[in-house]
mmCIF file of C-alpha atoms and ligand atoms in Angstrom:
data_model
loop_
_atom_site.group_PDB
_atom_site.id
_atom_site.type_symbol
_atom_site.label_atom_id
_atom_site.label_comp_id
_atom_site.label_asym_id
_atom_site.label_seq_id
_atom_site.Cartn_x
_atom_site.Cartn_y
_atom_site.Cartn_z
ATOM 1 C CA UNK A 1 18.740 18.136 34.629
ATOM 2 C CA UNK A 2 16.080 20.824 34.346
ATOM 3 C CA UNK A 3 15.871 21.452 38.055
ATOM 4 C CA UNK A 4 19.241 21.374 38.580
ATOM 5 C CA UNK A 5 19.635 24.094 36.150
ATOM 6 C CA UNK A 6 17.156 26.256 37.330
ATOM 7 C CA UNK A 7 19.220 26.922 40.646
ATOM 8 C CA UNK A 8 21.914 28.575 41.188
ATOM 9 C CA UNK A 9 24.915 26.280 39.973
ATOM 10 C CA UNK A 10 28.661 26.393 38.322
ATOM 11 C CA UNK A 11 29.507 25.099 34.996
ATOM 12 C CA UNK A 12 32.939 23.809 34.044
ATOM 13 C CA UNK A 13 35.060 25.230 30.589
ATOM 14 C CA UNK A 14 36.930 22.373 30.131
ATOM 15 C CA UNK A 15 38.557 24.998 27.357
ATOM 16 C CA UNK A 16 39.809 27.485 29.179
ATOM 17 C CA UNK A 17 39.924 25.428 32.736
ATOM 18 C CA UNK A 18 37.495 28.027 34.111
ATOM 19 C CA UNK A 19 34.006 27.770 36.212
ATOM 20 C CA UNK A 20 31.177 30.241 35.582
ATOM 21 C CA UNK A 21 28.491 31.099 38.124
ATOM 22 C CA UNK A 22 24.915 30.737 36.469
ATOM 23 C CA UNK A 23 22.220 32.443 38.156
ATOM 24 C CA UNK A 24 19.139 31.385 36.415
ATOM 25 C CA UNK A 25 16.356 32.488 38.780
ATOM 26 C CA UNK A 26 17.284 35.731 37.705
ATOM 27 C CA UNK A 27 15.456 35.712 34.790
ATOM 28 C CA UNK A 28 12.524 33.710 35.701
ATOM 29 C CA UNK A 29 10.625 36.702 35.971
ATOM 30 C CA UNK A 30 9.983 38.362 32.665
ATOM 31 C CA UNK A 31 11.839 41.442 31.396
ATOM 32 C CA UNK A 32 9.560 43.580 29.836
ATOM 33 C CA UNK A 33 11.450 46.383 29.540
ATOM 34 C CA UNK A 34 11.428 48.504 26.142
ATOM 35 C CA UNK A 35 13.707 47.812 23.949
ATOM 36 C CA UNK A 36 14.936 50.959 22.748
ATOM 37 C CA UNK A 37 16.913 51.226 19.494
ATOM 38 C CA UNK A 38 18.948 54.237 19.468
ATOM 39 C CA UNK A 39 18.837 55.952 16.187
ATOM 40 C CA UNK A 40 21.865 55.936 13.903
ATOM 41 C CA UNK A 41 22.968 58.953 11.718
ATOM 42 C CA UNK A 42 23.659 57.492 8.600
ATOM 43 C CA UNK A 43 27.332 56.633 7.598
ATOM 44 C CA UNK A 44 28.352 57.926 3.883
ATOM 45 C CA UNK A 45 29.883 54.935 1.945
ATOM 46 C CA UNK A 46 33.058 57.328 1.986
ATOM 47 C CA UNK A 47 34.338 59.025 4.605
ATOM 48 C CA UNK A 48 37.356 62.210 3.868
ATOM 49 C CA UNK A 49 38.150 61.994 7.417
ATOM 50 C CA UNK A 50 38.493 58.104 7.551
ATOM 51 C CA UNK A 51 41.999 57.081 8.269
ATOM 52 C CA UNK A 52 40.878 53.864 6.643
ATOM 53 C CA UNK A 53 39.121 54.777 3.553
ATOM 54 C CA UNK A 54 41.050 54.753 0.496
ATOM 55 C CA UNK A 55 42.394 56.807 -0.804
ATOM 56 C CA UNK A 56 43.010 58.961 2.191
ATOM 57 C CA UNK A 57 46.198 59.623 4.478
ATOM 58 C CA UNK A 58 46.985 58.016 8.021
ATOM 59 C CA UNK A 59 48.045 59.605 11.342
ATOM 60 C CA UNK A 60 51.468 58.517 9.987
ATOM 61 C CA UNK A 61 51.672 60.363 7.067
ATOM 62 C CA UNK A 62 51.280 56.990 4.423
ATOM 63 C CA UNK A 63 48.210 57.285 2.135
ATOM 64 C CA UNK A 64 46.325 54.312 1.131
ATOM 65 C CA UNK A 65 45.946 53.129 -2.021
ATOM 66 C CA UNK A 66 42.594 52.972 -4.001
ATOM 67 C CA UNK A 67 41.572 49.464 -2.847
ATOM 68 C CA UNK A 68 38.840 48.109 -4.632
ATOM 69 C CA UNK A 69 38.851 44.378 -1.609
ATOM 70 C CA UNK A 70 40.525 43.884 1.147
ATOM 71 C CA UNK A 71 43.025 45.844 2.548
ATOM 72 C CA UNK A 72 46.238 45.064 4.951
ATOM 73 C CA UNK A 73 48.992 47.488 6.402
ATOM 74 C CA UNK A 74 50.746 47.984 9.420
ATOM 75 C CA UNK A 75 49.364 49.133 12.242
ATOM 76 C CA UNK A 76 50.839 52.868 12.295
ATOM 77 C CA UNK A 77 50.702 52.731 16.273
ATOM 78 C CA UNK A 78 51.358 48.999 16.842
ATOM 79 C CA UNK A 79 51.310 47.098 20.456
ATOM 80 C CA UNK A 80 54.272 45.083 19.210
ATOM 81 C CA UNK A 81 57.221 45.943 17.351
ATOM 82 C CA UNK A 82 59.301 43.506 15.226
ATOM 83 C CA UNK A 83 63.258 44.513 16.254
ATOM 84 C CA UNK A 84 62.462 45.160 20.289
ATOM 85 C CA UNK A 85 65.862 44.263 21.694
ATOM 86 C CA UNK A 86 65.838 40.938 23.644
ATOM 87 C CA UNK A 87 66.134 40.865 27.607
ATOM 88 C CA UNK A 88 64.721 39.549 30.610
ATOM 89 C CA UNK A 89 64.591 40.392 34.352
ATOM 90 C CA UNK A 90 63.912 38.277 36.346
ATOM 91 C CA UNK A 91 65.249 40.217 40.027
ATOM 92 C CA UNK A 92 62.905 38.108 42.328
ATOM 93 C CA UNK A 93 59.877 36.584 41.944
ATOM 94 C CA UNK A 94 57.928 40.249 42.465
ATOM 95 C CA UNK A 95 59.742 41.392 39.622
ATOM 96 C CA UNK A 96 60.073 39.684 36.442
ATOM 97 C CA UNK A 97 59.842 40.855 33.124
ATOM 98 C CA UNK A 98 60.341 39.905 29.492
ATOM 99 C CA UNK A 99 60.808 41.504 26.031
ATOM 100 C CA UNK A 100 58.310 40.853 23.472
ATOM 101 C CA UNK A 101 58.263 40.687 19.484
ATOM 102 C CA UNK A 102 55.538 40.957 16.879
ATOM 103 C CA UNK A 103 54.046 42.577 14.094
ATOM 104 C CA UNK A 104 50.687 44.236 14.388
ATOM 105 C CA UNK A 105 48.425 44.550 11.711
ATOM 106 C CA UNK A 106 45.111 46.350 10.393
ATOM 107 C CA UNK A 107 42.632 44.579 7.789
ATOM 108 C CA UNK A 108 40.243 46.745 5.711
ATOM 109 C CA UNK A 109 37.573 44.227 5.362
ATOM 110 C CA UNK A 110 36.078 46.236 2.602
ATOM 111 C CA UNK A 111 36.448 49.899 0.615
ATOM 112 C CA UNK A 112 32.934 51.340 1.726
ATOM 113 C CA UNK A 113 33.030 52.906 4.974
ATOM 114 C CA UNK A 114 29.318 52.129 5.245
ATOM 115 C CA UNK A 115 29.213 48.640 4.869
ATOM 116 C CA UNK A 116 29.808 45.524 8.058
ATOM 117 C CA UNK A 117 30.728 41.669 7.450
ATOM 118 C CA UNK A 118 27.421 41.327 7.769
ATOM 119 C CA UNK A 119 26.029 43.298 4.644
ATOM 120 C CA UNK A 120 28.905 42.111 2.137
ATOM 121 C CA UNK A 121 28.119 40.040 -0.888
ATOM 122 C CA UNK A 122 29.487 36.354 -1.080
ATOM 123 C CA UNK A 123 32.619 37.593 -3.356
ATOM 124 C CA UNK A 124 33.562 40.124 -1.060
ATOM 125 C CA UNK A 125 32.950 38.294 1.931
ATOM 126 C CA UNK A 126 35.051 35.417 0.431
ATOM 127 C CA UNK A 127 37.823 37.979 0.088
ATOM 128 C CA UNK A 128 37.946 38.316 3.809
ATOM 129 C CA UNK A 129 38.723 34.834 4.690
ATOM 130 C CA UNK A 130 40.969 34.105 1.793
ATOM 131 C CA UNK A 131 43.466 37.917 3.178
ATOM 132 C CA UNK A 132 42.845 35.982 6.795
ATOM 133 C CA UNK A 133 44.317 33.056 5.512
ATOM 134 C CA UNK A 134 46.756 34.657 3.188
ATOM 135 C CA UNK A 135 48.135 36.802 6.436
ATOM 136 C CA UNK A 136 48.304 33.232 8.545
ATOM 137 C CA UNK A 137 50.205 32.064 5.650
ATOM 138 C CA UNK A 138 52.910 35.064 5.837
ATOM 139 C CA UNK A 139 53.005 35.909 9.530
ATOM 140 C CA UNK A 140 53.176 32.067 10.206
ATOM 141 C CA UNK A 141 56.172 31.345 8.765
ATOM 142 C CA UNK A 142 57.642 34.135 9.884
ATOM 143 C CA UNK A 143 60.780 32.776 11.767
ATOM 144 C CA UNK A 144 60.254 35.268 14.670
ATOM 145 C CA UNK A 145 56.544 34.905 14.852
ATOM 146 C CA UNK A 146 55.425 31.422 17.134
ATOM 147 C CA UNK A 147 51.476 32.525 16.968
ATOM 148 C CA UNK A 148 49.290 34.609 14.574
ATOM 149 C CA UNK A 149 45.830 36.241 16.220
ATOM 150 C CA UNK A 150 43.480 37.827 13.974
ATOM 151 C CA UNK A 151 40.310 39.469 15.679
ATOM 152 C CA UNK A 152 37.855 42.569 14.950
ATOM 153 C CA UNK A 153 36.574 44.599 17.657
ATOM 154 C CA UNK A 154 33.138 45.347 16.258
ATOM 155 C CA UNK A 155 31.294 48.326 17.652
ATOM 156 C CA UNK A 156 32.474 51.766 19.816
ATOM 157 C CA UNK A 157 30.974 49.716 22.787
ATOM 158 C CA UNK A 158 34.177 47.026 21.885
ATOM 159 C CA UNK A 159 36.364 50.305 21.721
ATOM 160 C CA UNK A 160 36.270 49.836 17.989
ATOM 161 C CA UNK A 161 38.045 53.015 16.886
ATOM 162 C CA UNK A 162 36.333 54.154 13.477
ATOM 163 C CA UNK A 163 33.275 52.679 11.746
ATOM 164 C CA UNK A 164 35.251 51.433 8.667
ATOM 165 C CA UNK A 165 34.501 47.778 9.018
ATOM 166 C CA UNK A 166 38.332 46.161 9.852
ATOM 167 C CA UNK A 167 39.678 43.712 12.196
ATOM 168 C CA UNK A 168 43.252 43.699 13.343
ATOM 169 C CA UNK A 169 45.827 40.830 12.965
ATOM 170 C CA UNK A 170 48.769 40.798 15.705
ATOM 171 C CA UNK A 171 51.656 38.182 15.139
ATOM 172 C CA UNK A 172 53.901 37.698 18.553
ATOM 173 C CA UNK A 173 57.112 35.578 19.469
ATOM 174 C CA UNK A 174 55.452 34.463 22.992
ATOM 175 C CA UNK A 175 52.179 32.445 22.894
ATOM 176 C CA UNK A 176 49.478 34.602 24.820
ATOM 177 C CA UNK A 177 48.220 33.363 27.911
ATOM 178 C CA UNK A 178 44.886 32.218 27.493
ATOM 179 C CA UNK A 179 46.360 30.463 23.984
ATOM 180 C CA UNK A 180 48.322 28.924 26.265
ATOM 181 C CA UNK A 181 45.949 27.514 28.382
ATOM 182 C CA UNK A 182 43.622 26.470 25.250
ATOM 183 C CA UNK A 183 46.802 24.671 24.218
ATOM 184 C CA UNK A 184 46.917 22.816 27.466
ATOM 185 C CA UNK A 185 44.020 21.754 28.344
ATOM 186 C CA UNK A 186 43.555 20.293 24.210
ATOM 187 C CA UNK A 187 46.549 18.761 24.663
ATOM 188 C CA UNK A 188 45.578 16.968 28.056
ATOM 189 C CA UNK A 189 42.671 15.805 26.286
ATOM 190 C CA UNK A 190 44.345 14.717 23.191
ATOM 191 C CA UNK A 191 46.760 13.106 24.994
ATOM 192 C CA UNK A 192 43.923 10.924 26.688
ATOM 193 C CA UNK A 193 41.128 10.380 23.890
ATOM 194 C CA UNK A 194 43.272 10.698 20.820
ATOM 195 C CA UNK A 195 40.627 13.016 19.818
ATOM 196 C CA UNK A 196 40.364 16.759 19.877
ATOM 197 C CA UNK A 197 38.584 18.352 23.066
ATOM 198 C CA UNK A 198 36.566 20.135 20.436
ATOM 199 C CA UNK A 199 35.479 17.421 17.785
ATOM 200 C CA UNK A 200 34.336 15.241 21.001
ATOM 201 C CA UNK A 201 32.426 18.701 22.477
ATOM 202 C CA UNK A 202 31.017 19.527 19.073
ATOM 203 C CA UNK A 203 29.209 16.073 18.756
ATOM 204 C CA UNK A 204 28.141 16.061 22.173
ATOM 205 C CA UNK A 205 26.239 19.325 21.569
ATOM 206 C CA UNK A 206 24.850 18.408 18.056
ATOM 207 C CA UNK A 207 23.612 15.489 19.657
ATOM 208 C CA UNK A 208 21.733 17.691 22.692
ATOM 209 C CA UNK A 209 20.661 20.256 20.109
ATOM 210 C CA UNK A 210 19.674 22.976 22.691
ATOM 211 C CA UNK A 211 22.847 25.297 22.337
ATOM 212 C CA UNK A 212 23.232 25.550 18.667
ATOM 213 C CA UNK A 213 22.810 28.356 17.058
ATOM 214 C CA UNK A 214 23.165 27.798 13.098
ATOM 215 C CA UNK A 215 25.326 25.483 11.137
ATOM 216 C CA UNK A 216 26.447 24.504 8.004
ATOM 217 C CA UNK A 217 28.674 21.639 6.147
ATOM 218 C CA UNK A 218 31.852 23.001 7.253
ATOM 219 C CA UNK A 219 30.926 24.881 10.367
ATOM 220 C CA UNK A 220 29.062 24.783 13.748
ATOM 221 C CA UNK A 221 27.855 27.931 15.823
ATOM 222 C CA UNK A 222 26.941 27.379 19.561
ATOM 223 C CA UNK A 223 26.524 29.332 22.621
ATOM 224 C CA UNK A 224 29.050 27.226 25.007
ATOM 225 C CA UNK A 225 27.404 25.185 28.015
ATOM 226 C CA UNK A 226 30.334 27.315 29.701
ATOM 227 C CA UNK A 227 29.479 30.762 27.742
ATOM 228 C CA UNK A 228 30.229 33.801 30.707
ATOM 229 C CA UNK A 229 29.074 36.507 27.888
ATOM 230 C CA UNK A 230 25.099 36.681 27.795
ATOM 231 C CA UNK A 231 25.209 35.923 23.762
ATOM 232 C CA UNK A 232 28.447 34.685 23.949
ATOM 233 C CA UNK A 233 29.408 31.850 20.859
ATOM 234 C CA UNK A 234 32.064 29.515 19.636
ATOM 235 C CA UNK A 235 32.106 28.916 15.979
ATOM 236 C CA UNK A 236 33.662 25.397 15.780
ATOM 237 C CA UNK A 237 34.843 24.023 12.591
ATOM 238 C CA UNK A 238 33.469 20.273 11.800
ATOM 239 C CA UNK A 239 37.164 18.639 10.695
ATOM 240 C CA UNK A 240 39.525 19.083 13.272
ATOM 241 C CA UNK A 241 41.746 21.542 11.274
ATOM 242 C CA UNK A 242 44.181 23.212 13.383
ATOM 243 C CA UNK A 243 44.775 26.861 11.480
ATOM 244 C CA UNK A 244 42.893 28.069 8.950
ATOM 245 C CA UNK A 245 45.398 27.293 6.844
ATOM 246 C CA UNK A 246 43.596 23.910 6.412
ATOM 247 C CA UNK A 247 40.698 24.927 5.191
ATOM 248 C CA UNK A 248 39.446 23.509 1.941
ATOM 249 C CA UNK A 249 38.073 25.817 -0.524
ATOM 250 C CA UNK A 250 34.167 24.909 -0.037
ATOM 251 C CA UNK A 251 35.327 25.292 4.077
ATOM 252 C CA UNK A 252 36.645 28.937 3.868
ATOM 253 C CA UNK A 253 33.505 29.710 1.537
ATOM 254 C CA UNK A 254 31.557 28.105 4.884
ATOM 255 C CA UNK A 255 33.335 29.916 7.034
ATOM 256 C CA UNK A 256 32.603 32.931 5.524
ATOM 257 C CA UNK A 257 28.566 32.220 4.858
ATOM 258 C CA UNK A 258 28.245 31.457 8.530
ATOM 259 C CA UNK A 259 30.431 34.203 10.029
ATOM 260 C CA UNK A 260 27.837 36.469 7.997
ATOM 261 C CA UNK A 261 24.585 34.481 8.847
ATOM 262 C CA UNK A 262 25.700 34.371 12.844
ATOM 263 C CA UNK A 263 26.586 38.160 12.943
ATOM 264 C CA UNK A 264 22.934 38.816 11.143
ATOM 265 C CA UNK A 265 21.229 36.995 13.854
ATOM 266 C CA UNK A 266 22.904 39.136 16.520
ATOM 267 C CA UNK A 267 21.957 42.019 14.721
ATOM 268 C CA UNK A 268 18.461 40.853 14.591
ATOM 269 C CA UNK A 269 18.169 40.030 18.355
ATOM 270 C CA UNK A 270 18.493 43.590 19.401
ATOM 271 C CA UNK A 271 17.901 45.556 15.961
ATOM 272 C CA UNK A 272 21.312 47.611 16.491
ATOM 273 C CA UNK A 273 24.577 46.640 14.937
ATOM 274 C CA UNK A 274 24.974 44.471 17.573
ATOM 275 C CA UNK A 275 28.757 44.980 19.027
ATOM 276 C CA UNK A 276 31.569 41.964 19.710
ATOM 277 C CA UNK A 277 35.205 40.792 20.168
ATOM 278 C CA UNK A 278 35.266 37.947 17.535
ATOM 279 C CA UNK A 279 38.695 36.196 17.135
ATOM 280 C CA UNK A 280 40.213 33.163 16.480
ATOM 281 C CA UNK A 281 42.153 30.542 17.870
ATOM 282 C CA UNK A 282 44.244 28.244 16.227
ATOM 283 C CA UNK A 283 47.967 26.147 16.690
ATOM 284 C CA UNK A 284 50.913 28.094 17.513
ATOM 285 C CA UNK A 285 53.317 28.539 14.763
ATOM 286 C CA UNK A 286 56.293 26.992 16.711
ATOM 287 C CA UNK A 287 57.810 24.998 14.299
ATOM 288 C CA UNK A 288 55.694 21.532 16.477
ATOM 289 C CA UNK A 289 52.969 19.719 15.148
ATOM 290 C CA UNK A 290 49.491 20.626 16.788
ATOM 291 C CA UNK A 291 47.663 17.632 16.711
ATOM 292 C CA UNK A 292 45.361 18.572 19.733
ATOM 293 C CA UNK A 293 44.791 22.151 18.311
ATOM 294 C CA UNK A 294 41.043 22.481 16.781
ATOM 295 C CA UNK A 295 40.263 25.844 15.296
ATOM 296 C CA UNK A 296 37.779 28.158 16.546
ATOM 297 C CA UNK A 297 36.349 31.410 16.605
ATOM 298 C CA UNK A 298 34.809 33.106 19.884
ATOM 299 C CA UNK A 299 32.621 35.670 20.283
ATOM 300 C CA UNK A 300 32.366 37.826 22.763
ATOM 301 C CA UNK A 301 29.535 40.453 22.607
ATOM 302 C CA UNK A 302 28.401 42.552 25.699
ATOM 303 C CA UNK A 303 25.052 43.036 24.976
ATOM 304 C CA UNK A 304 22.389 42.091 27.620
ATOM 305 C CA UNK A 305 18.611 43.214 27.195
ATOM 306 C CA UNK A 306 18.571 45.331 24.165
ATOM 307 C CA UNK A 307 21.069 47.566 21.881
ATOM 308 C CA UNK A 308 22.190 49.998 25.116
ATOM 309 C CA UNK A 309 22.085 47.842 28.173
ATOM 310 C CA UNK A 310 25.310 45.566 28.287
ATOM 311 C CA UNK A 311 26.462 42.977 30.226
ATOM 312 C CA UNK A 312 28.979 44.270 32.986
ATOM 313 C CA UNK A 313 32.224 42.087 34.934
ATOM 314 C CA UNK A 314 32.308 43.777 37.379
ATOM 315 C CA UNK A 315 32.265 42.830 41.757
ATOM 316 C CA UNK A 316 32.055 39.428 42.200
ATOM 317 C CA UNK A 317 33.086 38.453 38.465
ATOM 318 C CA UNK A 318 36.312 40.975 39.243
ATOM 319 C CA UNK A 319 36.527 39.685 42.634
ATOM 320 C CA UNK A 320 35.374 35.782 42.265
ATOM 321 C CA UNK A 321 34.390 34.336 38.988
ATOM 322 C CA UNK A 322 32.236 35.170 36.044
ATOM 323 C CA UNK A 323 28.822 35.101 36.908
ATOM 324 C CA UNK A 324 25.509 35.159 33.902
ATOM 325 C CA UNK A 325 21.601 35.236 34.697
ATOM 326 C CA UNK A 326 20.281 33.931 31.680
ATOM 327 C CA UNK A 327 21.286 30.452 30.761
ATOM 328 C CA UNK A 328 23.120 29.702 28.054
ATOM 329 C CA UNK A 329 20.574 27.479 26.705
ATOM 330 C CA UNK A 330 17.815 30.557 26.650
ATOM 331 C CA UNK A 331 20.505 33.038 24.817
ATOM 332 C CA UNK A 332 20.792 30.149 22.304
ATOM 333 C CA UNK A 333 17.071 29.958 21.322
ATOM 334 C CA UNK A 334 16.662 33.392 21.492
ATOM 335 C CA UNK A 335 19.550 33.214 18.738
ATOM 336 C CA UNK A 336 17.841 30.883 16.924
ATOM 337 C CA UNK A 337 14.572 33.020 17.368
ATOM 338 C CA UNK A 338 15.809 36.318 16.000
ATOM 339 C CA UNK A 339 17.654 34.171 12.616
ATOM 340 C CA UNK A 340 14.644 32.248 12.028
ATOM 341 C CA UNK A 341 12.365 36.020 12.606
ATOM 342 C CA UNK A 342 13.966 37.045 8.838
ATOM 343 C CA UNK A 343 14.606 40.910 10.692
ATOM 344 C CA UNK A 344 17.695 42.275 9.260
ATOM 345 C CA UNK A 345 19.161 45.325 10.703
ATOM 346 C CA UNK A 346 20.474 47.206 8.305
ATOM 347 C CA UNK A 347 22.650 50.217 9.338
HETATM 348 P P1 H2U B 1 40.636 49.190 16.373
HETATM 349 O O1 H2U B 1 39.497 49.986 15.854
HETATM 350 O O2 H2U B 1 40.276 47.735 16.688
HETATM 351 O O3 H2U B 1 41.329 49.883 17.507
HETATM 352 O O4 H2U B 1 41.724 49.093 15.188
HETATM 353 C C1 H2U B 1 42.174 50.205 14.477
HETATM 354 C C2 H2U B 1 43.680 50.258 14.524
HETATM 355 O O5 H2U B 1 44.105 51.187 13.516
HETATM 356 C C3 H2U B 1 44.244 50.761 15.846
HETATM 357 O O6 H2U B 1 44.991 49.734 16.433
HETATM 358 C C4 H2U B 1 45.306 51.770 13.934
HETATM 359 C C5 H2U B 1 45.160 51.937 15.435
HETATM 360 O O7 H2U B 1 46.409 51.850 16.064
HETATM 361 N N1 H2U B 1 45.507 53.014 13.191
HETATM 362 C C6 H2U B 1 46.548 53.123 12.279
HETATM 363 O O8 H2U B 1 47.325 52.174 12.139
HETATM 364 N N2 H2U B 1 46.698 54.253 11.539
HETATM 365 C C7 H2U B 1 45.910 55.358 11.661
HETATM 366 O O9 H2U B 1 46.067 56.325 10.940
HETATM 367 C C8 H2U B 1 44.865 55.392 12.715
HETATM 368 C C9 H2U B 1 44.592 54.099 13.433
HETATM 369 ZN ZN1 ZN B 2 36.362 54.796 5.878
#
């Protein structure tokens, strides 16, 4: 294959039914471009103005208590609101239109205003994934709700409001689109192998070793053979669970360790904070079984060469189809390069 893949070519998502352009002459030559670090003023652990620190008030008005974990309200300017009044238009097919429920959601992941997932101890770190699951619990059976997505937008370059290390969790009535297509093409699959698209994909790649990034008992982190990000990764979780509401308690402590150990080694690629859209993907909360569901995380980051020059989609990728220089495969050791180098970043 290795002259196949070091011309131009497509690869397949069977995930997401998507191609991606690779263009891995590219990068044959060398980049030897600095890599510049740009400095950081430091962050107190406490912020007065934070609108997420405790103790202080919100735009709205409401004050936050004196949390001491995690922290969950509702999102004072929410995308969604729970009592929108039902209708539909549908006047032609150029103009169609639907109303949509949900309930939108901010997590604190932590009380400092200093701190990331990827500095806190195991406890606290635990205490994420256990108010994730928690929040699936609630918003999933929710009788309005039919999916739950929890995500963080990490960095200002991810349009990641305020420092305060928090994710968001949105529950809606309609399943999003690209759930929906995730939910299709796994249920194709299912349908054919009896097997999950994922637990099949997952042994395939721990059997080719080239794409994995770091595991652990519970949990597997890989840069896709399909990844259209430059680091992009899929955290795929060894039994096909379909929410994290299966998750054993050694699993979410898993979870949680390699969430932390993956976000480190981004960090220590490019020395900065390194910025992302993490989220993740599990069975719709329909009231139907799932079987073909396997959960997953994604990551999207946008960083390219170093900690200020980022990955655009822009022309062709607007215009075409996604299109990445360096191969997945490279962006995968150079993962495995920058966790095995011992840097940390710390902020
Ligand atoms: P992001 O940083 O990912 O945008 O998430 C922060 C959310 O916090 C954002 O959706 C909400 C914003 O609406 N927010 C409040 O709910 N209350 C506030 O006082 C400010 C921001
Ligand atoms: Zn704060």
């Amino acid at each position: 294959m290795g002259a196949f893949f070091d011309y131009p070519h497509r690869r397949y998502n069977p995930l997401a039914d998507e191609w991606v352009l690779v263009s891995p002459q590219r990068t044959q030559r060398p980049w030897h471009g600095q890599i510049e670090t740009p400095a950081v003023d430091p962050v107190p652990a406490y912020d007065p103005t934070c609108y997420l620190c405790p103790g202080n008030t919100r735009a709205s008005g409401a004050r936050n208590p004196h949390y001491t974990t995690t922290y969950v309200f509702e999102n004072d300017f929410a995308a969604l609101l729970p009592a929108t009044p039902p209708n539909e238009l549908r006047e032609s097919a150029f103009f169609q239109a639907q109303s949509v429920r949900g309930i939108c959601r901010v997590i604190c992941f932590a009380p400092q205003h200093n701190v990331t997932l990827a500095d806190l101890e195991p406890a606290a770190l635990r205490a994420v994934v256990d108010t994730w699951v928690a929040q699936m619990a609630e918003l999933s059976s929710h009788p309005e709700l039919n999916y739950v997505q929890i995500f963080e937008n990490h960095g200002a370059m991810m349009g990641a409001s305020n420092p305060h290390p928090h994710g968001q969790i949105w529950g809606t009535a309609h399943i999003p689109q690209l759930v929906a297509r995730e939910q299709a093409t796994q249920a194709a699959y299912y349908a054919q192998h009896g097997r999950t698209l994922l637990a099949d994909y997952l042994e395939q790649e721990l059997e080719r070793t080239q794409r994995l990034v770091c595991a652990n008992a519970s949990f597997v982190a890989l840069v896709p053979f399909w990844a259209v990000w430059p680091f992009e990764t899929l955290v795929i979780s060894r039994r096909p669970h379909t929410t994290l509401l299966d998750l054993a308690e050694d699993e979410r402590t898993d979870l949680a360790t390699l969430l932390q150990q993956l976000i480190r080694g981004y960090n220590a690629l490019f020395q900065t904070s390194f910025p992302y859209s993490m989220g993740f993907h599990q069975q719709p909360c329909d009231g139907e079984a799932h079987p073909e569901w396997h959960l997953h995380a994604h990551f999207y980051p946008p960083l390219l060469r170093s900690a200020t020059v980022r990955k655009f989609m822009v022309g062709f990728e607007l215009l075409g189809e996604p299109q990445r220089d360096l191969t997945p495969e490279q962006a995968a050791a150079r993962l495995r390069e920058a966790l095995g180098s011992g840097l940390t970043y710390a902020q």
